[in-house]
Short mmCIF file of C-alpha atoms in Angstrom, two decimals:
data_model
loop_
_atom_site.label_atom_id
_atom_site.label_comp_id
_atom_site.label_asym_id
_atom_site.label_seq_id
_atom_site.Cartn_x
_atom_site.Cartn_y
_atom_site.Cartn_z
CA UNK M 1 17.15 1.84 0.00
CA UNK M 2 20.54 0.57 -1.14
CA UNK M 3 20.20 -2.30 1.36
CA UNK M 4 17.14 -3.72 -0.41
CA UNK M 5 17.38 -6.76 -2.67
CA UNK M 6 17.84 -5.73 -6.32
CA UNK M 7 14.29 -6.74 -7.40
CA UNK M 8 12.74 -4.49 -4.72
CA UNK M 9 15.05 -1.60 -5.61
CA UNK M 10 14.07 -2.02 -9.27
CA UNK M 11 10.36 -2.22 -8.38
CA UNK M 12 10.50 1.17 -6.66
CA UNK M 13 12.97 2.89 -9.02
CA UNK M 14 11.10 2.20 -12.28
CA UNK M 15 9.18 5.24 -13.56
CA UNK M 16 7.50 3.57 -16.54
CA UNK M 17 3.78 2.69 -16.27
CA UNK M 18 3.51 -0.73 -14.69
CA UNK M 19 0.91 -3.45 -14.31
CA UNK M 20 1.39 -6.25 -11.79
CA UNK M 21 -0.91 -9.24 -11.38
CA UNK M 22 -1.12 -11.97 -8.77
CA UNK M 23 -3.20 -13.49 -6.01
CA UNK M 24 -4.13 -12.34 -2.52
CA UNK M 25 -5.49 -13.51 0.81
CA UNK M 26 -7.58 -10.84 2.54
CA UNK M 27 -8.95 -10.68 6.09
CA UNK M 28 -11.25 -7.84 7.14
CA UNK M 29 -12.36 -6.47 10.47
CA UNK M 30 -15.68 -7.59 11.89
CA UNK M 31 -16.52 -4.53 14.02
CA UNK M 32 -19.40 -2.55 12.44
CA UNK M 33 -17.32 0.65 12.29
CA UNK M 34 -14.38 -1.22 10.71
CA UNK M 35 -16.74 -2.59 8.03
CA UNK M 36 -18.15 0.89 7.35
CA UNK M 37 -14.67 2.43 7.03
CA UNK M 38 -13.54 -0.43 4.78
CA UNK M 39 -16.58 0.09 2.56
CA UNK M 40 -16.06 3.88 2.42
CA UNK M 41 -12.38 3.52 1.51
CA UNK M 42 -13.16 0.69 -0.96
CA UNK M 43 -10.73 -1.61 0.84
CA UNK M 44 -10.65 -5.24 -0.35
CA UNK M 45 -13.28 -7.71 0.78
CA UNK M 46 -12.29 -10.86 2.64
CA UNK M 47 -11.29 -13.86 0.58
CA UNK M 48 -8.63 -16.46 -0.16
CA UNK M 49 -6.69 -16.86 -3.40
CA UNK M 50 -8.41 -13.88 -5.03
CA UNK M 51 -7.14 -12.13 -8.17
CA UNK M 52 -5.16 -8.96 -7.54
CA UNK M 53 -3.73 -6.27 -9.80
CA UNK M 54 -1.64 -3.22 -9.05
CA UNK M 55 -1.00 -0.39 -11.49
CA UNK M 56 1.69 2.20 -10.87
CA UNK M 57 1.81 5.38 -12.91
CA UNK M 58 4.41 8.12 -12.60
CA UNK M 59 2.89 11.59 -12.11
CA UNK M 60 6.12 13.37 -11.18
CA UNK M 61 6.32 17.00 -12.26
CA UNK M 62 9.49 17.98 -14.14
CA UNK M 63 12.19 18.73 -11.57
CA UNK M 64 9.82 17.92 -8.71
CA UNK M 65 9.56 15.08 -6.21
CA UNK M 66 8.68 11.53 -7.24
CA UNK M 67 4.89 11.16 -7.44
CA UNK M 68 3.20 7.85 -8.22
CA UNK M 69 -0.46 6.86 -8.54
CA UNK M 70 -1.07 3.32 -7.25
CA UNK M 71 -4.26 1.55 -8.26
CA UNK M 72 -5.09 -1.69 -6.46
CA UNK M 73 -7.83 -4.12 -7.45
CA UNK M 74 -8.77 -7.19 -5.43
CA UNK M 75 -11.48 -9.43 -6.92
CA UNK M 76 -12.93 -6.49 -8.87
CA UNK M 77 -12.95 -3.99 -5.97
CA UNK M 78 -10.56 -1.08 -6.60
CA UNK M 79 -8.96 1.66 -4.55
CA UNK M 80 -6.12 4.02 -5.26
CA UNK M 81 -3.70 6.36 -3.60
CA UNK M 82 -0.98 8.82 -4.51
CA UNK M 83 2.53 8.38 -3.12
CA UNK M 84 4.89 11.37 -2.95
CA UNK M 85 8.55 11.16 -2.01
CA UNK M 86 9.23 13.32 1.06
CA UNK M 87 12.97 12.68 1.43
CA UNK M 88 15.17 9.67 2.03
CA UNK M 89 13.11 6.96 3.72
CA UNK M 90 9.92 9.05 3.82
CA UNK M 91 6.71 9.02 1.77
CA UNK M 92 3.38 10.77 1.98
CA UNK M 93 0.43 8.65 0.86
CA UNK M 94 -2.85 10.38 0.01
CA UNK M 95 -6.23 8.64 0.12
CA UNK M 96 -8.71 11.35 -0.86
CA UNK M 97 -8.56 14.11 1.80
CA UNK M 98 -6.38 12.00 4.15
CA UNK M 99 -2.58 12.10 4.04
CA UNK M 100 -0.35 9.64 5.87
CA UNK M 101 3.35 10.16 6.55
CA UNK M 102 5.16 6.86 6.05
CA UNK M 103 8.57 5.84 7.31
CA UNK M 104 10.48 3.33 5.20
CA UNK M 105 13.04 1.06 6.83
CA UNK M 106 15.17 -0.86 4.35
CA UNK M 107 16.68 -4.21 5.33
CA UNK M 108 18.73 -6.64 3.27
CA UNK M 109 15.66 -8.83 2.70
CA UNK M 110 12.63 -6.53 3.01
CA UNK M 111 11.18 -3.03 3.26
CA UNK M 112 9.18 -2.15 6.39
CA UNK M 113 6.63 0.65 6.23
CA UNK M 114 5.05 2.38 9.23
CA UNK M 115 2.73 5.38 9.70
CA UNK M 116 4.28 8.29 11.63
CA UNK M 117 1.58 10.94 11.23
CA UNK M 118 -1.61 11.87 9.45
CA UNK M 119 -3.87 14.78 8.54
CA UNK M 120 -7.24 15.56 7.00
CA UNK M 121 -7.26 18.33 4.38
CA UNK M 122 -3.91 19.50 5.77
CA UNK M 123 -5.10 19.65 9.39
CA UNK M 124 -3.00 17.35 11.63
CA UNK M 125 -4.99 14.66 13.41
CA UNK M 126 -4.24 13.18 16.87
CA UNK M 127 -1.68 10.40 16.89
CA UNK M 128 -3.80 8.59 19.51
CA UNK M 129 -6.41 8.02 16.78
CA UNK M 130 -3.91 7.33 14.00
CA UNK M 131 -4.20 4.12 11.99
CA UNK M 132 -1.45 1.60 12.57
CA UNK M 133 0.18 -0.07 9.62
CA UNK M 134 2.25 -3.21 9.96
CA UNK M 135 3.51 -3.48 6.42
CA UNK M 136 6.40 -5.04 4.62
CA UNK M 137 7.47 -5.80 1.09
CA UNK M 138 9.89 -8.52 0.06
CA UNK M 139 10.67 -11.02 -2.66
CA UNK M 140 9.11 -14.43 -2.02
CA UNK M 141 10.68 -17.86 -2.54
CA UNK M 142 9.42 -17.92 -6.16
CA UNK M 143 11.10 -14.57 -6.90
CA UNK M 144 7.82 -12.61 -6.91
CA UNK M 145 7.06 -9.25 -5.29
CA UNK M 146 5.23 -9.94 -2.01
CA UNK M 147 3.47 -7.46 0.30
CA UNK M 148 1.98 -8.11 3.74
CA UNK M 149 -0.19 -5.14 4.80
CA UNK M 150 -2.14 -5.00 8.07
CA UNK M 151 -4.16 -1.86 8.93
CA UNK M 152 -5.74 -1.35 12.35
CA UNK M 153 -7.40 1.53 14.17
CA UNK M 154 -7.26 2.23 17.92
CA UNK M 155 -10.46 1.17 19.71
CA UNK M 156 -11.80 -0.42 16.51
CA UNK M 157 -9.23 -3.06 15.64
CA UNK M 158 -8.55 -4.63 12.28
CA UNK M 159 -9.60 -2.78 9.13
CA UNK M 160 -7.89 -5.05 6.61
CA UNK M 161 -4.97 -7.48 6.40
CA UNK M 162 -3.87 -8.57 2.99
CA UNK M 163 -1.02 -10.68 1.73
CA UNK M 164 -0.42 -10.48 -1.99
CA UNK M 165 2.15 -11.74 -4.46
CA UNK M 166 2.55 -9.98 -7.78
CA UNK M 167 4.37 -10.49 -11.07
CA UNK M 168 4.92 -7.85 -13.78
CA UNK M 169 2.71 -7.94 -16.86
CA UNK M 170 3.65 -6.07 -20.01
CA UNK M 171 2.89 -4.08 -21.99
CA UNK M 172 1.00 -1.54 -19.94
CA UNK M 173 0.35 1.78 -21.72
CA UNK M 174 -0.53 3.63 -18.50
#
């Protein structure tokens, strides 16, 4: 993580409650099963230049690993996940009963995030059925946090692809 630009390092190192606001462009899958999964997971709906907010709250136990609750809202539709540090360059993200092991690859200009495994209620699921995440975070030309997240499923295709820029808003009591 030391390779990352200072604003990205600061974004991830801060443990205070945070509120970020910005705008997003969202594309969603058109396959019926992709639409059903998107609805069930409360993923964002398609749209251009839609309002977006992200809240990040620290839930780390004393002396334990870093645990953060991320809430994401796109045009009034919200979903959340819990991110737990699993060692240098590794995270576990929980969406309800699903857990995804994420690999983080730091570069001098961005952070790449990929899925390396998943389970349901602690039971490992086949990698052949695993969602694919093409995701990166960086600082855009205006100095804002920028994320480009594309989620696909084998044999189904696109679930959601969103590009969002965010700026910090204070105060946020958490």
